[in-house]
XYZ file of C-alpha atoms in Angstrom:
618
model
C 38.669 11.779 180.039
C 41.212 10.332 177.648
C 44.132 11.503 179.773
C 42.791 10.082 183.055
C 45.383 7.742 184.568
C 45.361 5.776 187.803
C 48.461 5.318 189.951
C 49.563 1.800 190.954
C 51.879 1.390 193.970
C 53.137 -2.077 194.905
C 55.224 -2.917 197.968
C 57.351 -6.039 197.489
C 58.602 -8.522 200.099
C 61.622 -6.314 200.753
C 59.331 -3.356 201.535
C 60.478 -1.612 198.349
C 57.797 0.446 196.589
C 57.211 0.299 192.834
C 55.015 2.836 191.068
C 53.475 3.047 187.617
C 50.488 4.765 186.011
C 47.788 3.066 183.913
C 44.947 4.566 181.878
C 41.477 3.944 183.232
C 40.600 2.015 180.075
C 43.544 -0.348 180.589
C 42.623 -0.710 184.256
C 39.021 -1.696 183.401
C 40.302 -4.286 180.920
C 42.761 -5.757 183.373
C 40.370 -6.290 186.287
C 38.214 -8.533 184.117
C 40.930 -11.208 183.841
C 42.395 -11.107 187.381
C 46.168 -10.877 187.606
C 48.194 -13.236 185.435
C 48.838 -15.570 188.385
C 45.238 -15.362 189.727
C 46.355 -13.733 192.962
C 42.941 -12.155 193.581
C 41.245 -15.535 193.271
C 43.745 -16.913 195.813
C 42.968 -14.025 198.167
C 39.228 -14.680 198.003
C 39.816 -18.356 198.722
C 42.041 -17.385 201.677
C 39.349 -15.075 203.070
C 36.698 -17.773 202.706
C 38.845 -20.398 204.438
C 39.635 -18.006 207.298
C 36.099 -16.820 207.844
C 36.892 -13.392 206.461
C 39.366 -12.622 209.240
C 43.012 -11.573 209.197
C 42.854 -10.293 205.631
C 46.308 -8.738 206.018
C 47.957 -12.147 206.633
C 47.447 -13.258 203.033
C 50.841 -14.610 201.918
C 50.725 -13.031 198.425
C 49.429 -9.640 199.452
C 52.613 -8.020 198.142
C 51.588 -9.004 194.610
C 48.437 -6.891 194.783
C 49.195 -3.214 194.128
C 47.195 -0.375 195.617
C 45.379 1.699 193.025
C 44.882 5.437 193.568
C 42.129 6.559 191.148
C 42.006 10.241 192.158
C 45.561 11.155 191.279
C 48.322 10.585 188.784
C 51.572 10.628 190.746
C 55.216 11.016 189.887
C 58.389 10.565 191.957
C 59.787 13.618 193.708
C 63.481 14.365 194.186
C 63.647 12.054 197.191
C 61.858 8.750 197.797
C 58.392 10.259 198.015
C 55.682 11.226 195.538
C 54.224 14.389 194.103
C 50.880 15.028 192.410
C 51.157 15.291 188.656
C 47.433 15.480 187.919
C 44.190 15.400 189.909
C 41.554 13.347 188.065
C 38.564 14.914 189.802
C 37.115 11.596 191.009
C 36.331 10.313 194.494
C 36.356 6.720 195.699
C 33.402 5.238 197.600
C 33.740 2.015 199.580
C 30.863 -0.396 200.277
C 32.299 -3.196 202.455
C 31.321 -6.393 204.284
C 28.585 -7.423 201.877
C 27.591 -10.990 202.672
C 25.484 -11.932 199.641
C 26.301 -11.852 195.927
C 22.779 -10.625 195.192
C 23.418 -7.469 197.243
C 26.753 -6.903 195.481
C 25.040 -6.985 192.088
C 22.255 -4.752 193.380
C 24.767 -2.180 194.616
C 26.507 -2.172 191.219
C 23.178 -1.881 189.412
C 21.951 1.013 191.545
C 25.267 2.825 191.214
C 24.859 2.651 187.438
C 21.599 4.613 187.675
C 23.436 7.773 188.732
C 24.945 9.758 185.842
C 28.088 10.703 187.798
C 29.155 7.064 188.311
C 32.320 6.580 186.291
C 32.913 2.964 187.350
C 31.615 0.326 189.774
C 33.192 -3.065 190.370
C 33.674 -5.805 192.944
C 36.647 -5.320 195.257
C 39.536 -7.719 195.776
C 37.886 -9.461 198.737
C 34.808 -10.373 196.700
C 32.697 -8.845 199.470
C 32.905 -5.179 198.578
C 32.036 -2.773 195.786
C 34.183 0.174 194.749
C 32.417 3.117 193.135
C 34.369 5.846 191.357
C 32.428 9.107 191.094
C 33.299 11.833 188.629
C 33.145 15.377 190.056
C 33.883 18.948 188.966
C 33.564 22.550 189.974
C 30.664 24.626 188.698
C 32.791 25.701 185.731
C 33.392 22.066 184.788
C 37.037 22.045 185.831
C 38.883 20.450 188.751
C 41.671 22.043 190.861
C 45.243 21.039 190.101
C 47.058 22.597 193.044
C 47.662 19.968 195.717
C 46.051 21.803 198.653
C 43.020 22.930 196.631
C 42.551 19.409 195.266
C 42.625 17.919 198.778
C 40.024 20.425 200.048
C 37.871 19.845 196.973
C 38.087 16.069 197.490
C 36.817 16.380 201.088
C 33.722 18.357 200.007
C 33.057 16.100 197.003
C 33.503 12.978 199.128
C 30.905 14.008 201.732
C 28.479 15.126 199.046
C 28.839 11.845 197.144
C 28.315 9.767 200.298
C 25.015 11.554 201.012
C 23.757 10.983 197.477
C 24.797 7.343 197.146
C 23.638 6.405 200.653
C 20.179 7.586 199.660
C 19.840 4.899 196.982
C 22.177 2.029 197.865
C 20.912 -1.016 199.793
C 24.176 -1.105 201.792
C 25.858 1.925 203.432
C 29.014 3.572 202.163
C 31.946 3.394 204.577
C 32.902 6.956 205.565
C 36.690 7.242 205.791
C 38.754 10.085 207.126
C 39.891 11.962 204.001
C 41.555 14.866 205.756
C 45.112 13.523 205.452
C 45.841 14.753 201.925
C 45.702 12.926 198.604
C 49.372 11.985 198.266
C 50.220 8.664 199.995
C 52.569 9.111 202.950
C 53.269 7.240 206.151
C 50.466 9.184 207.886
C 47.872 8.959 205.122
C 45.208 6.294 205.550
C 45.572 4.335 202.334
C 42.068 2.789 202.546
C 40.498 6.215 202.191
C 41.965 6.936 198.760
C 42.964 3.555 197.309
C 42.062 -0.116 196.969
C 43.818 -3.378 196.257
C 43.839 -4.773 192.723
C 40.276 -6.075 192.190
C 38.705 -8.762 190.006
C 35.310 -8.384 188.317
C 34.389 -10.079 185.034
C 31.528 -7.606 184.474
C 32.582 -4.202 185.825
C 30.563 -1.094 185.026
C 32.346 1.725 183.204
C 30.761 4.859 181.748
C 33.316 6.964 179.922
C 30.604 9.608 179.367
C 29.803 10.015 183.063
C 28.485 13.501 183.898
C 30.411 15.200 186.716
C 28.708 15.812 190.047
C 28.987 19.574 190.544
C 30.673 20.486 193.821
C 30.108 24.112 194.939
C 33.439 25.723 195.769
C 32.286 27.728 198.811
C 35.739 28.837 199.910
C 36.603 30.265 196.507
C 33.297 32.197 196.511
C 33.850 33.586 199.978
C 37.342 34.849 199.141
C 36.070 36.599 196.064
C 32.884 37.977 197.640
C 33.112 41.795 197.623
C 29.437 42.798 197.433
C 26.284 42.078 199.395
C 24.715 40.519 196.321
C 27.546 38.000 196.065
C 27.210 37.120 199.747
C 23.474 36.615 199.345
C 24.099 34.372 196.331
C 26.508 32.278 198.398
C 23.953 31.902 201.192
C 21.232 30.940 198.699
C 23.486 28.356 197.050
C 24.309 26.847 200.445
C 20.638 26.772 201.425
C 19.625 25.152 198.141
C 22.354 22.528 198.408
C 21.459 21.653 202.004
C 17.742 21.729 201.213
C 18.190 19.278 198.347
C 20.217 16.908 200.494
C 17.627 17.167 203.287
C 14.850 16.372 200.822
C 16.687 13.303 199.504
C 17.331 12.090 203.051
C 13.705 12.744 204.084
C 12.258 10.856 201.094
C 14.563 7.875 201.449
C 13.914 7.583 205.164
C 10.170 7.375 204.582
C 9.782 5.655 201.232
C 11.219 3.067 198.916
C 11.413 4.572 195.431
C 12.192 2.932 192.116
C 11.740 3.783 188.452
C 9.836 1.008 186.678
C 11.439 0.865 183.233
C 8.637 -1.333 181.873
C 5.755 0.882 182.974
C 7.718 4.106 182.509
C 7.035 5.781 185.852
C 8.411 6.053 189.386
C 6.865 3.766 191.992
C 6.846 4.054 195.771
C 5.816 2.374 198.978
C 6.325 3.322 202.636
C 9.539 2.039 204.221
C 9.268 -1.350 205.966
C 5.875 -1.940 204.345
C 4.725 -5.148 202.678
C 2.196 -3.470 200.377
C 2.804 -3.417 196.629
C 4.601 -0.531 194.972
C 2.265 2.162 193.614
C 2.826 4.720 190.836
C 3.820 8.257 191.837
C 1.044 10.398 190.349
C 0.283 14.096 190.833
C -1.733 13.500 193.989
C 1.096 11.450 195.490
C 3.653 14.173 194.716
C 1.441 16.746 196.410
C 1.242 14.479 199.463
C 5.050 14.137 199.503
C 5.364 17.909 199.376
C 2.918 18.467 202.241
C 4.633 15.823 204.395
C 8.024 17.420 203.781
C 6.794 20.909 204.663
C 5.086 19.638 207.810
C 8.448 18.074 208.735
C 10.050 21.516 208.503
C 11.605 21.263 205.016
C 11.379 24.320 202.779
C 10.440 22.476 199.573
C 7.831 22.866 196.848
C 5.967 20.570 194.493
C 8.498 21.180 191.721
C 11.327 20.029 194.017
C 9.536 16.732 194.637
C 8.815 16.315 190.926
C 12.437 16.926 189.952
C 13.635 14.372 192.483
C 11.173 11.525 191.781
C 11.582 11.946 188.011
C 15.389 12.189 188.088
C 18.042 9.586 187.422
C 18.775 9.570 191.135
C 15.873 7.133 191.445
C 17.089 3.575 190.952
C 15.962 1.843 187.770
C 13.881 -1.268 188.325
C 13.257 -3.802 185.555
C 11.022 -6.558 186.982
C 11.742 -8.863 184.037
C 15.517 -8.619 184.309
C 15.309 -9.054 188.062
C 13.207 -12.226 187.808
C 15.218 -13.844 185.020
C 18.500 -12.908 186.701
C 17.257 -14.685 189.839
C 16.559 -17.951 187.967
C 19.680 -17.778 185.795
C 21.900 -20.883 186.032
C 19.382 -22.701 188.259
C 17.969 -25.125 185.679
C 18.100 -28.727 186.920
C 18.311 -30.234 183.409
C 14.738 -31.609 183.303
C 12.279 -30.725 180.536
C 9.781 -28.737 182.618
C 8.315 -26.821 179.659
C 7.198 -29.852 177.661
C 6.034 -31.576 180.848
C 3.794 -28.578 181.515
C 2.447 -28.775 177.961
C 1.535 -32.432 178.516
C -0.926 -31.374 181.183
C -3.083 -30.278 178.245
C -4.830 -33.452 176.933
C -4.847 -33.521 173.129
C -4.485 -35.967 170.250
C -1.948 -33.701 168.528
C 1.462 -35.379 168.996
C 3.335 -32.162 168.111
C 1.718 -29.981 170.764
C 4.480 -30.305 173.398
C 7.182 -29.304 170.876
C 5.119 -26.409 169.546
C 4.400 -25.160 173.074
C 8.121 -25.383 173.903
C 9.085 -23.160 170.958
C 6.289 -20.691 171.717
C 7.318 -20.512 175.388
C 10.915 -19.709 174.404
C 9.540 -17.050 172.063
C 7.593 -15.474 174.917
C 10.715 -15.220 177.119
C 12.816 -14.023 174.161
C 10.213 -11.284 173.646
C 10.751 -10.118 177.236
C 14.506 -10.108 176.670
C 14.179 -7.981 173.539
C 15.578 -10.691 171.252
C 12.892 -10.254 168.573
C 14.216 -7.161 166.791
C 12.388 -7.452 163.451
C 9.276 -9.464 164.285
C 7.479 -10.176 167.514
C 6.502 -13.591 168.855
C 3.846 -14.103 166.171
C 2.593 -17.560 167.211
C -0.553 -17.827 169.348
C -1.564 -21.099 171.042
C -5.347 -21.439 170.640
C -6.883 -23.836 173.180
C -10.193 -25.241 171.928
C -12.725 -27.148 174.056
C -16.093 -26.969 175.728
C -16.467 -24.860 178.876
C -15.045 -26.092 182.177
C -11.787 -27.512 180.801
C -9.602 -25.029 182.790
C -8.266 -23.264 179.710
C -8.246 -19.758 181.194
C -6.806 -20.993 184.488
C -3.971 -22.714 182.603
C -3.159 -19.552 180.660
C -2.952 -17.452 183.813
C -0.820 -20.062 185.576
C 1.943 -19.658 182.966
C 3.023 -16.392 184.622
C 4.678 -16.598 188.085
C 3.126 -14.784 191.024
C 5.876 -12.145 190.997
C 4.960 -11.174 187.431
C 1.159 -11.585 187.568
C 0.823 -7.846 186.998
C 1.933 -8.685 183.452
C -1.047 -10.968 182.691
C -4.082 -9.548 180.903
C -7.242 -11.437 179.922
C -9.730 -8.616 179.383
C -8.229 -6.702 176.482
C -10.767 -4.965 174.244
C -9.440 -5.136 170.694
C -11.695 -2.323 169.509
C -9.678 0.094 171.658
C -6.553 0.107 169.484
C -4.719 2.635 171.646
C -5.168 0.465 174.744
C -4.062 -2.636 172.828
C -0.790 -1.060 171.704
C -0.102 0.270 175.190
C -0.810 -3.176 176.652
C 1.632 -4.805 174.243
C 4.436 -2.595 175.587
C 3.628 -3.176 179.267
C 2.084 -6.631 179.694
C 3.884 -9.951 179.367
C 1.110 -12.324 178.277
C -2.249 -11.362 176.800
C -4.980 -13.994 176.787
C -7.499 -13.483 173.980
C -10.191 -15.186 176.027
C -13.360 -16.182 174.161
C -11.554 -15.888 170.835
C -14.788 -16.719 169.013
C -16.094 -13.251 169.965
C -13.472 -11.635 167.700
C -15.016 -10.844 164.321
C -13.510 -12.284 161.124
C -12.806 -8.724 159.978
C -10.691 -7.993 163.093
C -8.953 -11.373 162.754
C -7.940 -10.704 159.175
C -6.957 -7.070 159.775
C -5.938 -5.523 163.085
C -5.163 -8.728 164.994
C -3.126 -10.219 162.158
C -1.029 -7.048 162.038
C -0.345 -6.519 165.742
C 0.646 -10.150 166.387
C 3.781 -9.721 164.270
C 4.861 -6.280 165.563
C 8.345 -5.993 167.110
C 7.661 -2.584 168.671
C 4.671 -0.345 169.236
C 3.887 3.360 169.261
C 2.060 4.368 172.410
C 1.775 7.006 175.109
C 2.873 5.957 178.590
C 0.552 6.463 181.551
C 1.028 10.047 182.703
C 3.053 10.644 179.529
C 2.595 13.551 177.144
C 4.051 12.235 173.882
C 3.670 9.188 171.669
C 6.859 7.119 171.828
C 8.209 3.930 170.255
C 8.521 1.083 172.755
C 9.728 -2.485 172.377
C 6.868 -4.938 172.425
C 6.793 -7.093 175.564
C 3.597 -9.138 175.280
C 2.998 -12.500 173.658
C -0.484 -13.866 172.993
C -2.437 -16.998 173.905
C -6.127 -17.628 173.225
C -9.066 -19.806 174.248
C -12.388 -20.644 172.604
C -15.348 -23.026 172.899
C -15.821 -23.362 169.124
C -13.927 -25.422 166.550
C -14.699 -23.470 163.344
C -12.924 -20.370 164.503
C -10.116 -19.269 162.126
C -11.403 -16.782 159.558
C -8.271 -16.091 157.484
C -6.605 -19.121 155.821
C -3.407 -17.197 155.104
C -3.274 -15.991 158.705
C -3.822 -19.383 160.258
C -0.052 -19.894 160.468
C -0.064 -17.426 163.348
C -2.248 -19.711 165.476
C -1.527 -23.100 167.008
C -4.982 -24.650 167.190
C -5.157 -27.395 169.833
C -8.388 -29.269 170.524
C -8.550 -30.632 174.070
C -9.729 -34.173 174.715
C -10.314 -33.504 178.421
C -9.841 -30.936 181.210
C -6.337 -29.524 181.738
C -4.610 -30.972 184.813
C -3.822 -27.948 186.949
C -3.982 -29.528 190.396
C -0.225 -29.742 190.903
C 1.835 -26.629 191.596
C 3.860 -25.303 188.676
C 7.586 -24.847 189.272
C 7.929 -21.461 187.607
C 11.561 -21.079 188.643
C 12.530 -24.188 186.682
C 10.286 -23.290 183.740
C 11.960 -19.947 183.231
C 15.426 -21.170 184.168
C 15.106 -23.764 181.376
C 13.819 -21.195 178.880
C 16.533 -18.667 179.743
C 19.218 -21.335 179.440
C 17.864 -22.496 176.062
C 17.805 -18.967 174.644
C 21.332 -18.207 175.842
C 22.492 -21.466 174.231
C 21.053 -20.445 170.863
C 17.999 -22.702 170.652
C 15.445 -21.404 168.106
C 12.458 -19.588 169.570
C 10.652 -19.271 166.229
C 8.985 -21.715 163.818
C 10.754 -22.566 160.571
C 8.991 -23.118 157.233
C 8.498 -26.860 157.759
C 6.998 -26.379 161.232
C 4.764 -23.579 159.954
C 3.458 -25.835 157.166
C 2.570 -28.528 159.734
C 0.779 -25.949 161.901
C -1.249 -24.673 158.941
C -2.197 -28.208 157.945
C -3.272 -28.949 161.503
C -5.344 -25.758 161.575
C -7.435 -26.659 158.521
C -10.086 -28.377 160.623
C -10.508 -25.175 162.639
C -11.152 -22.956 159.630
C -14.349 -20.937 159.655
C -16.185 -21.861 156.459
C -18.264 -19.327 154.616
C -21.356 -20.588 152.747
C -19.621 -20.262 149.384
C -16.739 -22.398 150.634
C -19.118 -25.125 151.736
C -21.005 -24.903 148.438
C -17.684 -25.249 146.606
C -16.770 -28.423 148.496
C -20.263 -29.840 147.899
C -20.160 -29.219 144.145
C -16.503 -29.431 143.080
C -13.807 -32.077 143.332
C -10.099 -31.335 143.716
C -8.290 -33.293 141.027
C -4.665 -33.074 139.946
C -5.451 -34.537 136.525
C -6.021 -31.727 134.045
C -7.958 -34.108 131.761
C -10.661 -34.465 134.404
C -11.208 -30.785 135.068
C -10.555 -27.252 133.907
C -8.793 -24.114 135.131
C -11.214 -21.393 136.241
C -10.770 -18.046 137.977
C -12.326 -17.447 141.362
C -14.926 -15.217 139.719
C -15.871 -17.971 137.225
C -16.222 -20.513 140.027
C -18.276 -18.001 142.015
C -20.580 -17.489 139.019
C -21.141 -21.233 138.569
C -21.946 -21.675 142.258
C -24.388 -18.733 142.241
C -26.352 -20.413 139.426
C -26.996 -23.547 141.478
C -30.691 -23.616 142.516
C -31.251 -22.651 146.165
C -27.825 -21.047 146.630
C -27.668 -17.503 148.070
C -24.139 -16.033 148.155
C -24.897 -12.404 147.312
C -22.810 -10.942 150.163
C -19.730 -13.052 149.453
C -16.391 -11.308 149.050
C -14.929 -12.768 145.842
C -11.404 -11.632 146.751
C -11.582 -13.426 150.112
C -12.960 -16.483 148.322
C -9.953 -16.389 145.986
C -7.533 -16.315 148.978
C -9.367 -19.292 150.434
C -9.006 -21.208 147.151
C -5.306 -20.401 146.940
C -4.713 -21.866 150.414
C -6.918 -24.914 149.890
C -4.761 -28.016 150.333
C -4.275 -29.980 147.082
C -5.923 -27.447 144.792
C -3.687 -26.695 141.790
C -3.505 -23.155 140.444
C -1.652 -21.192 137.783
C -1.287 -17.576 136.728
C -2.922 -16.233 133.576
C -3.607 -12.872 131.964
C -7.034 -12.990 133.643
C -5.591 -13.665 137.072
C -5.075 -16.878 139.038
C -6.931 -19.935 137.745
C -7.727 -23.069 139.763
C -7.985 -26.658 138.520
C -11.477 -27.827 139.477
C -13.841 -30.591 138.455
C -17.649 -30.414 138.774
C -19.118 -33.293 140.735
C -21.484 -35.500 138.821
C -25.087 -35.386 139.978
C -26.890 -38.671 140.565
C-alpha cells in the first residue's frame, strides 16, 4: 500500500500533455483543500449557473488534471505512455446525484464495505468516486499489461454488482474493454476522473482486497477432472452469492443498527418500521430464496445478513446530522424548560445543562463519567409530568424512550442504558432508599456498561447511551444526602404546559451547536452546591433525623455546645422518653449529620465529631 501511486495527466491550452505521479496519501490530502486557485470551486459554480449542462465548456478545464488511480504510468520512447505498475484498484462512478444528503449517504454506505479504499465527492459536486481495492486469490495483482486489463474487467463487473446492492444510487457502468493505458481510443471516463474537491473524503489504508477469481488462469492450468470440477464449483458459488445478494436487495431493505447491535429489515417500498432479523426471519429468507430457484441454505443467509456488506445505520448520527447547522439562534431549550411552572429561578439553566449532557451522551462525549444529573419533577398527579418527559424525544427516536424500567432486574437495566436514549424513572417514590443509595447511585454515573446484546452470545462493553429523568408525587423523596447532588429536584406550582407542539429540530440543533462550540454539558462545583442546597427540602427524613432536629440546635459557637460523635448523639436521643430508634443505621445517620447544612464537624481519634447544642426544655 505504501508504494501505491496515482497518475496525473493534464492537457494545457496548447493541447500539450503533462504527466506526474502522486502517492495516494498526498492525493487524499490535496483534494481536501481544492487546487491552489480554487478551480474546482469555479467549476461547480459554472455547472450551477448553467443548469448542469455543457460541462466541457468550462473555461479553466485545462487546469484540472485527470487522475488514473489504477495505474502508475511512465513515458515510453515516443509520446505515449507505458504501464509501470498496476495498483489493483478499480474506479466506480456514481453520477448525477441531485441532493447533498444522497451524496453523503453514498459515501457512508461505501465505507461499510471493507474493500473500499477511498470515497469522495467528484469535481462536479454531484458525483461520488469510489476506489475499490482488489486482488487475486493469492493476494497479488497482475503486472503484465494484458493480464491487468483482463483482471480489471472482471473486478469492475464484480464490484458494480456488490456496490449496486447497497448504494441508494446506481453505479454508472462504463465500457472498460479498451485497455488501462490512456490512448486516443480509450474512454477516459472509464478509468479516470477530474481533480476533485472534498473536505471530508473517506480513506482506509487498511482496506481488505475484494478477491477476484482468475478463471482464465485456472482453465489454462486445469489438467485433471478434479481441477475442472473445482473451477465449476467456484463459478457456481460466485454466481450463487451474487444472485443471493441481488435477490435480497430486490425484496428487502437491510441495515445494521449499530445501537441495537443487529441487522434490521423491511420489505422494499414498505412504510412499516424496520424489524430485527432473528432466526425465524432468516429461515423465511432462505425458504423464499429457494422457492425463487436459488440454491442457498440458511448459513448463506446468515453470512450475508451478518456481514459488513450490510450498511451500518446509526439512528442518532442520522438524526443529529440532519439538524446540524439548522439552529435559528433562539433559546428553544430554556423556553421548553419554562413550560414547567416552578418557583426555582435556576430551573431553566439547570435543564439547559442537563439537556446538553443528554445529547453529549448520545455523541459519546462523556468518556469517564456518564450524564449523572437527573431532573426530578415533583407534584401531585395530573400535572403532565410523564407526558412532558416523553415529549423530550422526537418521534423519529421514540424507540429510545423507556418509562417502565424495573430496577430490580439489573441485567435489563444495564442493557437498557446501552440501547435507550432517555429513561424515565416514573413514580420515583416507589424506589426503595436502599436501591437509591446503592445500585441507582452507581449506574447514574457510569460511562459504559457491560451487557449482552439481544441475540448475542457474549457479555460485551458498550458505551452508555441513556440519560435519566424522574417523576414523583411526594416531596420527601431523596434518601441519600450525599447522593442528592445527582438529582435536580423541582417542585411544580401548576400543570406543565404541553399544548403547543415542540420544535424538536430546533431543540437538538441548538444542543448540537452548543456542544460543538464547547459549551459545558456538566455541572461545576458551584452549581452542584446550589443543587444540593435546593434539594434539602426534598430529603427523606428518618425518625432519628427528626428527633435530632427536635432536640438539638446547630450552633457555630463552641461555647454554647460540645463536639459529639454520631454514636454519642444517637445514644442521647435513644434515652429521650418515648423515642424508638432501634432499627436506625448509625453509619447512615453519621453521613446525614456530615451533610447537614451549617453543622460544624472535626476529626478526632474516635472518629468525626459534630458541634451540637441540646435544646432547653420549657
